[in-house]
Amino acid sequence: MIKYLNPSYIFNLTGKILNLVKFFIIPIVIVGIIFSLFLSPEDYIQGDAVRIMYVHVPAAWISLLCFGTLSLLCIINFIFKIKSMSLVFKSLAPIGLTFNIIAILTGALWGQPTWGTWWAWDARLTSMLILMFFYIAFILSYKFIKDPINSSKICTIISLAGLINLVVIKYSVIWWSTLHQPASVNLAGETTIHISMLIPLSVMLLAFLLYSALIFLMKYRIETIRVKKKGLK
Amino acid sequence: MLNIKTKNRIIIFLSIFTLSIILTFFLLKTLRNNVLYFYSPSEVSKSDENSLKNNIRLGGMVKPGSVVTDNNEIKFIVTDYEKEIIVIYQGTVPALFAEGKGVVAEGKLQDKKFFLAKRILAKHDENYMPPELKESMKQNAK
């Protein structure tokens, strides 16, 4: 068990995974783009605008996934005080923020031709915006609070509040009337996307996941080297 | 197995967590009316007279066969399959505006049955499918 938590063991392991990710990412991105731009049909009512979905939905999912992971890591870090955890969430937060912003921007681009507006203050959109502020607060608090104990406490509180916001994001379209449509892909229930559109969506999700893994591993290794250079704190 | 400090931290964490969940719950309960993006026709008909003065958003389905366009003016019925409200709007509607589809109208109620819209937004549902499939579904329905 101790062996697997050893930073240099993890460092070597991340190097191997990184090579694997590098090998797979470009073919999968190309396949994803071909599928979503050329092979997938247009929607019966939205036409070609539906193709924005293949970027918008994976980006939104990954931003939620990143924040969920981040909060869990923060809580584990708070309870069990595992030092190397802070490296993980420092590498994870910028990825989540980037995808959150991508989701909001592509959502605006999608909203204009379909709904007739760039932005609406409905529950789903507003809670996504709040998540963005949580990300920003989180990043600022580990960047600018020098004392590591204080900063990790503040990070934990922010991530905890954000975790509740995640639940609000997920159920916002069910609890309240919103302009945003309800979820189309349900793991438990019925999925309302036709299979010819679900395949490009899944490939794009995989491509986005690989991209996040790539950035995450690179960032994680850089942070590890930085800590080693400074003398482990 | 766990030492006393870890146990304490678990207790602190759980208490903060429960507290924040309760807080959020009450916050959202109080804010309920502000969180709603639009009201359905039945909610509008239940509301008191004061609500007529303010700008509100009305949402529901465009009743099939109810859309009448006249010059620049468009008139249709918004329904939630219980109550219906007539909406009048001047201007262009979004591309996705169609009979039998969701719509959100921003504007003012003239009375409980009559809504003067300043802006129309189209609401689309969670179904995505290619056009050919929609056609064959229509034919099967016939």
Coordinates of C-alpha atoms in Angstrom, one line a residue:
Chain A
M1 CA 0.0 0.0 0.0
I2 CA 2.8 2.4 1.0
K3 CA 4.6 1.6 -2.2
Y4 CA 1.6 2.9 -4.3
L5 CA 1.6 6.2 -2.4
N6 CA 5.3 6.9 -2.9
P7 CA 5.7 10.0 -5.0
S8 CA 8.5 8.7 -7.2
Y9 CA 6.5 5.5 -7.9
I10 CA 3.5 7.6 -8.9
F11 CA 5.8 9.9 -11.0
N12 CA 7.1 6.9 -13.0
L13 CA 3.6 5.5 -13.4
T14 CA 2.2 8.8 -14.7
G15 CA 5.0 8.9 -17.2
K16 CA 3.9 5.5 -18.6
I17 CA 0.2 6.5 -18.7
L18 CA 1.1 9.8 -20.3
N19 CA 2.8 8.0 -23.2
L20 CA -0.2 5.8 -23.6
V21 CA -2.5 8.8 -23.7
K22 CA -0.3 10.6 -26.2
F23 CA -0.5 7.6 -28.5
F24 CA -4.3 7.4 -28.4
I25 CA -5.4 11.0 -28.3
I26 CA -4.8 12.2 -31.9
P27 CA -6.5 9.3 -33.7
I28 CA -9.5 9.5 -31.4
V29 CA -9.8 13.3 -31.8
I30 CA -9.7 12.9 -35.6
V31 CA -12.3 10.1 -35.5
G32 CA -14.5 12.2 -33.2
I33 CA -14.3 15.2 -35.5
I34 CA -15.1 13.1 -38.6
F35 CA -18.0 11.5 -36.8
S36 CA -19.5 14.8 -35.4
L37 CA -18.9 17.0 -38.4
F38 CA -19.5 14.6 -41.4
L39 CA -21.0 11.2 -40.5
S40 CA -23.6 12.2 -38.0
P41 CA -27.0 13.4 -39.4
E42 CA -28.5 16.8 -38.7
D43 CA -31.3 17.1 -36.2
Y44 CA -35.0 17.0 -37.3
I45 CA -35.6 20.4 -35.9
Q46 CA -32.3 22.1 -35.1
G47 CA -30.5 21.2 -38.3
D48 CA -26.8 21.6 -38.2
A49 CA -26.8 23.5 -34.9
V50 CA -27.1 20.2 -33.1
R51 CA -23.4 19.6 -33.8
I52 CA -22.5 22.1 -31.1
M53 CA -23.8 19.5 -28.7
Y54 CA -20.7 17.3 -29.4
V55 CA -18.5 20.0 -27.8
H56 CA -20.9 21.5 -25.4
V57 CA -22.1 18.3 -23.6
P58 CA -18.7 16.6 -23.0
A59 CA -17.2 19.9 -21.9
A60 CA -20.0 20.4 -19.3
W61 CA -19.7 16.8 -18.1
I62 CA -16.0 17.1 -17.7
S63 CA -16.3 20.3 -15.8
L64 CA -18.7 18.6 -13.4
L65 CA -16.5 15.5 -13.1
C66 CA -13.4 17.6 -12.3
F67 CA -15.2 19.5 -9.6
G68 CA -16.7 16.3 -8.1
T69 CA -13.3 14.6 -8.0
L70 CA -11.7 17.8 -6.7
S71 CA -14.2 18.0 -3.8
L72 CA -13.7 14.4 -2.9
L73 CA -9.9 14.7 -2.9
C74 CA -10.2 17.9 -0.8
I75 CA -12.4 16.1 1.8
I76 CA -10.0 13.1 1.9
N77 CA -7.2 15.5 2.3
F78 CA -8.9 17.3 5.1
I79 CA -9.7 14.2 7.0
F80 CA -6.6 12.0 6.4
K81 CA -4.0 14.8 5.7
I82 CA -2.4 13.2 2.6
K83 CA 0.2 15.7 1.4
S84 CA 0.4 14.6 -2.2
M85 CA -3.4 15.2 -2.7
S86 CA -2.8 19.0 -3.0
L87 CA -0.7 18.2 -6.1
V88 CA -3.7 16.4 -7.6
F89 CA -6.3 19.0 -7.1
K90 CA -3.9 21.8 -8.1
S91 CA -3.6 20.0 -11.5
L92 CA -7.3 19.3 -11.8
A93 CA -8.9 22.7 -11.1
P94 CA -7.6 24.6 -14.2
I95 CA -8.8 21.8 -16.5
G96 CA -12.3 22.0 -14.9
L97 CA -12.4 25.7 -15.2
T98 CA -11.4 25.7 -18.8
F99 CA -14.1 23.1 -19.7
N100 CA -16.6 25.0 -17.7
I101 CA -15.9 28.2 -19.7
I102 CA -16.0 26.2 -22.9
A103 CA -19.4 24.8 -21.9
I104 CA -20.8 28.3 -21.2
L105 CA -19.5 29.8 -24.4
T106 CA -20.6 27.0 -26.7
G107 CA -23.9 27.1 -24.8
A108 CA -24.3 30.7 -25.7
L109 CA -23.4 30.0 -29.4
W110 CA -26.0 27.2 -29.3
G111 CA -28.6 29.2 -27.6
Q112 CA -28.6 32.1 -30.1
P113 CA -29.8 30.1 -33.1
T114 CA -32.1 27.8 -31.2
W115 CA -33.7 29.6 -28.3
G116 CA -33.2 33.0 -29.7
T117 CA -31.0 34.3 -26.9
W118 CA -27.3 34.1 -25.9
W119 CA -28.0 33.9 -22.2
A120 CA -30.9 33.3 -19.9
W121 CA -31.0 33.6 -16.1
D122 CA -32.5 30.2 -15.7
A123 CA -31.5 27.7 -13.0
R124 CA -29.2 25.5 -15.1
L125 CA -27.3 28.4 -16.7
T126 CA -27.0 30.3 -13.5
S127 CA -25.8 27.4 -11.5
M128 CA -23.1 26.6 -14.2
L129 CA -22.0 30.2 -13.9
I130 CA -21.8 29.8 -10.1
L131 CA -19.7 26.7 -10.6
M132 CA -17.3 28.9 -12.6
F133 CA -17.0 31.3 -9.7
F134 CA -16.4 28.3 -7.4
Y135 CA -13.5 27.2 -9.6
I136 CA -12.1 30.7 -9.7
A137 CA -12.3 31.1 -5.9
F138 CA -10.7 27.7 -5.5
I139 CA -7.8 28.5 -7.8
L140 CA -7.2 31.9 -6.2
S141 CA -7.2 30.4 -2.7
Y142 CA -4.5 27.9 -3.4
K143 CA -2.5 30.4 -5.5
F144 CA -2.5 33.4 -3.2
I145 CA -2.8 32.0 0.4
K146 CA 0.8 31.3 1.3
D147 CA 0.2 29.2 4.4
P148 CA -0.5 25.6 3.2
I149 CA -2.7 24.6 6.2
N150 CA -5.0 27.7 5.9
S151 CA -5.2 27.4 2.1
S152 CA -6.2 23.7 2.2
K153 CA -8.9 24.5 4.8
I154 CA -10.3 27.3 2.6
C155 CA -10.1 25.1 -0.5
T156 CA -12.0 22.3 1.4
I157 CA -14.8 24.7 2.3
I158 CA -15.1 26.1 -1.2
S159 CA -15.1 22.6 -2.7
L160 CA -17.8 21.5 -0.2
A161 CA -20.1 24.3 -1.1
G162 CA -19.4 23.6 -4.8
L163 CA -20.3 20.0 -4.3
I164 CA -23.8 21.0 -3.2
N165 CA -23.9 23.3 -6.2
L166 CA -23.1 20.2 -8.4
V167 CA -26.3 18.5 -7.2
V168 CA -28.2 21.7 -7.9
I169 CA -26.8 21.8 -11.4
K170 CA -27.8 18.2 -12.1
Y171 CA -31.4 18.5 -10.8
S172 CA -32.0 22.1 -11.8
V173 CA -33.8 21.1 -15.0
I174 CA -36.0 18.7 -13.0
W175 CA -36.9 20.8 -9.9
W176 CA -37.6 24.0 -11.6
S177 CA -38.9 25.3 -15.0
T178 CA -35.9 26.2 -17.0
L179 CA -35.2 27.3 -20.6
H180 CA -32.5 24.6 -20.8
Q181 CA -33.9 21.2 -21.8
P182 CA -33.7 18.2 -19.5
A183 CA -31.0 15.6 -19.7
S184 CA -31.0 13.5 -22.8
V185 CA -28.6 10.9 -21.7
N186 CA -29.7 9.0 -18.6
L187 CA -27.7 6.1 -17.3
A188 CA -30.7 4.7 -15.4
G189 CA -33.6 5.7 -17.7
E190 CA -34.3 6.2 -21.3
T191 CA -31.8 8.0 -23.5
T192 CA -33.5 10.3 -26.0
I193 CA -30.7 10.8 -28.4
H194 CA -30.8 8.7 -31.5
I195 CA -27.9 6.2 -31.8
S196 CA -26.4 8.0 -34.9
M197 CA -25.9 11.0 -32.7
L198 CA -25.0 9.1 -29.5
I199 CA -21.9 7.5 -31.2
P200 CA -20.2 10.9 -32.1
L201 CA -21.1 12.2 -28.6
S202 CA -19.4 9.2 -26.9
V203 CA -16.3 9.5 -29.2
M204 CA -16.0 13.2 -28.4
L205 CA -16.5 12.5 -24.7
L206 CA -13.6 10.0 -24.9
A207 CA -11.5 12.5 -26.8
F208 CA -12.2 15.2 -24.2
L209 CA -11.4 12.8 -21.4
L210 CA -8.1 11.8 -22.9
Y211 CA -7.3 15.5 -23.5
S212 CA -8.0 16.3 -19.8
A213 CA -5.9 13.2 -18.7
L214 CA -3.1 14.5 -20.9
I215 CA -3.1 18.0 -19.4
F216 CA -3.7 16.6 -15.9
L217 CA -0.7 14.2 -16.1
M218 CA 1.6 16.8 -17.5
K219 CA 0.5 19.4 -14.9
Y220 CA 0.8 16.8 -12.1
R221 CA 4.4 15.9 -13.1
I222 CA 5.4 19.6 -13.3
E223 CA 3.9 20.2 -9.8
T224 CA 5.8 17.2 -8.5
I225 CA 9.1 18.4 -9.9
R226 CA 8.4 21.9 -8.5
V227 CA 7.8 20.5 -5.0
K228 CA 11.0 18.3 -5.2
K229 CA 13.0 21.3 -6.3
K230 CA 11.8 23.4 -3.4
G231 CA 12.3 20.6 -0.9
L232 CA 9.2 18.7 0.0
K233 CA 6.7 20.7 2.0
Chain B
M1 CA -7.6 2.2 13.8
L2 CA -8.3 5.8 13.2
N3 CA -6.7 8.1 15.7
I4 CA -8.6 10.7 17.7
K5 CA -7.6 13.7 15.5
T6 CA -8.9 12.0 12.4
K7 CA -12.1 11.1 14.1
N8 CA -12.5 14.7 15.2
R9 CA -12.0 15.9 11.6
I10 CA -14.6 13.4 10.3
I11 CA -17.1 14.8 12.9
I12 CA -16.3 18.4 11.9
F13 CA -16.6 17.5 8.3
L14 CA -19.9 15.7 8.6
S15 CA -21.4 18.5 10.7
I16 CA -20.4 21.2 8.3
F17 CA -21.7 19.1 5.4
T18 CA -25.1 18.5 7.0
L19 CA -25.4 22.1 8.0
S20 CA -24.7 23.4 4.5
I21 CA -27.1 21.0 3.0
I22 CA -29.9 22.2 5.3
L23 CA -28.9 25.8 4.6
T24 CA -29.0 25.3 0.8
F25 CA -32.3 23.5 1.1
F26 CA -34.0 26.4 2.9
L27 CA -32.3 29.0 0.7
L28 CA -33.6 27.3 -2.4
K29 CA -37.1 26.9 -0.8
T30 CA -37.3 30.6 -0.1
L31 CA -36.0 31.5 -3.5
R32 CA -38.2 29.1 -5.3
N33 CA -40.2 31.8 -7.1
N34 CA -37.1 33.6 -8.3
V35 CA -35.5 30.3 -9.5
L36 CA -38.4 29.5 -11.8
Y37 CA -37.6 30.8 -15.2
F38 CA -41.2 30.9 -16.4
Y39 CA -44.7 30.3 -15.1
S40 CA -47.1 27.8 -16.7
P41 CA -50.6 29.0 -17.7
S42 CA -52.1 27.2 -14.7
E43 CA -49.7 28.9 -12.3
V44 CA -50.5 32.3 -13.9
S45 CA -54.3 31.7 -13.5
K46 CA -53.8 30.9 -9.9
S47 CA -51.7 34.0 -9.1
D48 CA -53.2 37.1 -7.6
E49 CA -54.0 40.4 -9.4
N50 CA -50.7 42.0 -8.3
S51 CA -48.7 39.8 -10.6
L52 CA -50.4 41.3 -13.6
K53 CA -48.5 44.6 -13.2
N54 CA -45.1 43.1 -13.5
N55 CA -43.2 41.7 -16.4
I56 CA -43.3 37.9 -16.3
R57 CA -42.3 35.0 -18.4
L58 CA -44.9 32.6 -19.6
G59 CA -44.0 29.1 -20.8
G60 CA -45.7 26.1 -22.2
M61 CA -46.5 24.5 -25.5
V62 CA -47.7 26.3 -28.6
K63 CA -51.1 24.8 -29.2
P64 CA -51.2 23.0 -32.6
G65 CA -53.2 24.9 -35.1
S66 CA -53.4 28.1 -33.1
V67 CA -50.7 30.2 -34.7
V68 CA -52.1 33.1 -36.7
T69 CA -49.6 35.4 -38.5
D70 CA -50.9 38.8 -39.7
N71 CA -48.3 41.2 -41.2
N72 CA -45.8 41.6 -38.5
E73 CA -48.0 40.3 -35.7
I74 CA -48.1 36.7 -34.5
K75 CA -50.9 35.3 -32.3
F76 CA -50.9 31.9 -30.7
I77 CA -52.1 30.0 -27.7
V78 CA -49.8 28.8 -25.0
T79 CA -51.1 25.7 -23.2
D80 CA -50.0 23.3 -20.5
Y81 CA -52.9 21.0 -21.3
E82 CA -54.9 22.4 -18.4
K83 CA -55.2 26.2 -19.0
E84 CA -54.6 28.2 -22.1
I85 CA -53.4 31.8 -22.6
I86 CA -53.5 33.8 -25.8
V87 CA -50.2 35.5 -26.7
I88 CA -49.7 38.4 -29.0
Y89 CA -46.3 39.4 -30.3
Q90 CA -44.9 41.7 -32.8
G91 CA -41.6 40.9 -34.4
T92 CA -39.6 37.9 -35.6
V93 CA -39.7 34.6 -33.7
P94 CA -36.7 32.2 -33.3
A95 CA -36.2 29.5 -35.9
L96 CA -37.2 26.8 -33.6
F97 CA -40.6 28.3 -32.8
A98 CA -43.2 25.8 -34.1
E99 CA -46.6 24.5 -33.3
G100 CA -46.6 21.7 -30.7
K101 CA -43.2 22.8 -29.4
G102 CA -42.1 24.6 -26.2
V103 CA -42.1 28.4 -26.0
V104 CA -41.2 31.0 -23.4
A105 CA -42.8 34.5 -23.8
E106 CA -41.5 37.5 -22.0
G107 CA -44.0 40.3 -21.4
K108 CA -47.1 41.5 -19.5
L109 CA -50.4 40.0 -18.8
Q110 CA -53.3 42.1 -20.0
D111 CA -55.7 39.9 -18.1
K112 CA -55.7 36.3 -17.1
K113 CA -56.4 35.1 -20.6
F114 CA -54.4 37.5 -22.7
F115 CA -50.6 38.0 -22.8
L116 CA -48.7 40.8 -24.6
A117 CA -45.2 39.5 -25.4
K118 CA -42.1 41.6 -25.8
R119 CA -39.8 38.7 -26.6
I120 CA -40.3 35.1 -27.7
L121 CA -37.8 32.4 -26.9
A122 CA -38.1 28.9 -28.2
K123 CA -37.6 26.0 -25.8
H124 CA -36.5 22.8 -27.3
D125 CA -36.9 19.3 -25.8
E126 CA -34.4 16.6 -25.0
N127 CA -35.1 14.6 -28.1
Y128 CA -32.5 14.4 -30.8
M129 CA -33.0 12.4 -34.0
P130 CA -32.3 12.6 -37.7
P131 CA -35.0 14.0 -40.0
E132 CA -35.6 10.7 -41.9
L133 CA -36.5 9.0 -38.6
K134 CA -39.0 11.8 -37.7
E135 CA -40.6 11.3 -41.1
S136 CA -41.0 7.5 -40.7
M137 CA -42.3 8.1 -37.1
K138 CA -45.0 10.4 -38.5
Q139 CA -46.0 7.8 -41.1
N140 CA -46.2 5.1 -38.6
A141 CA -48.4 7.3 -36.5
K142 CA -50.8 7.6 -39.4

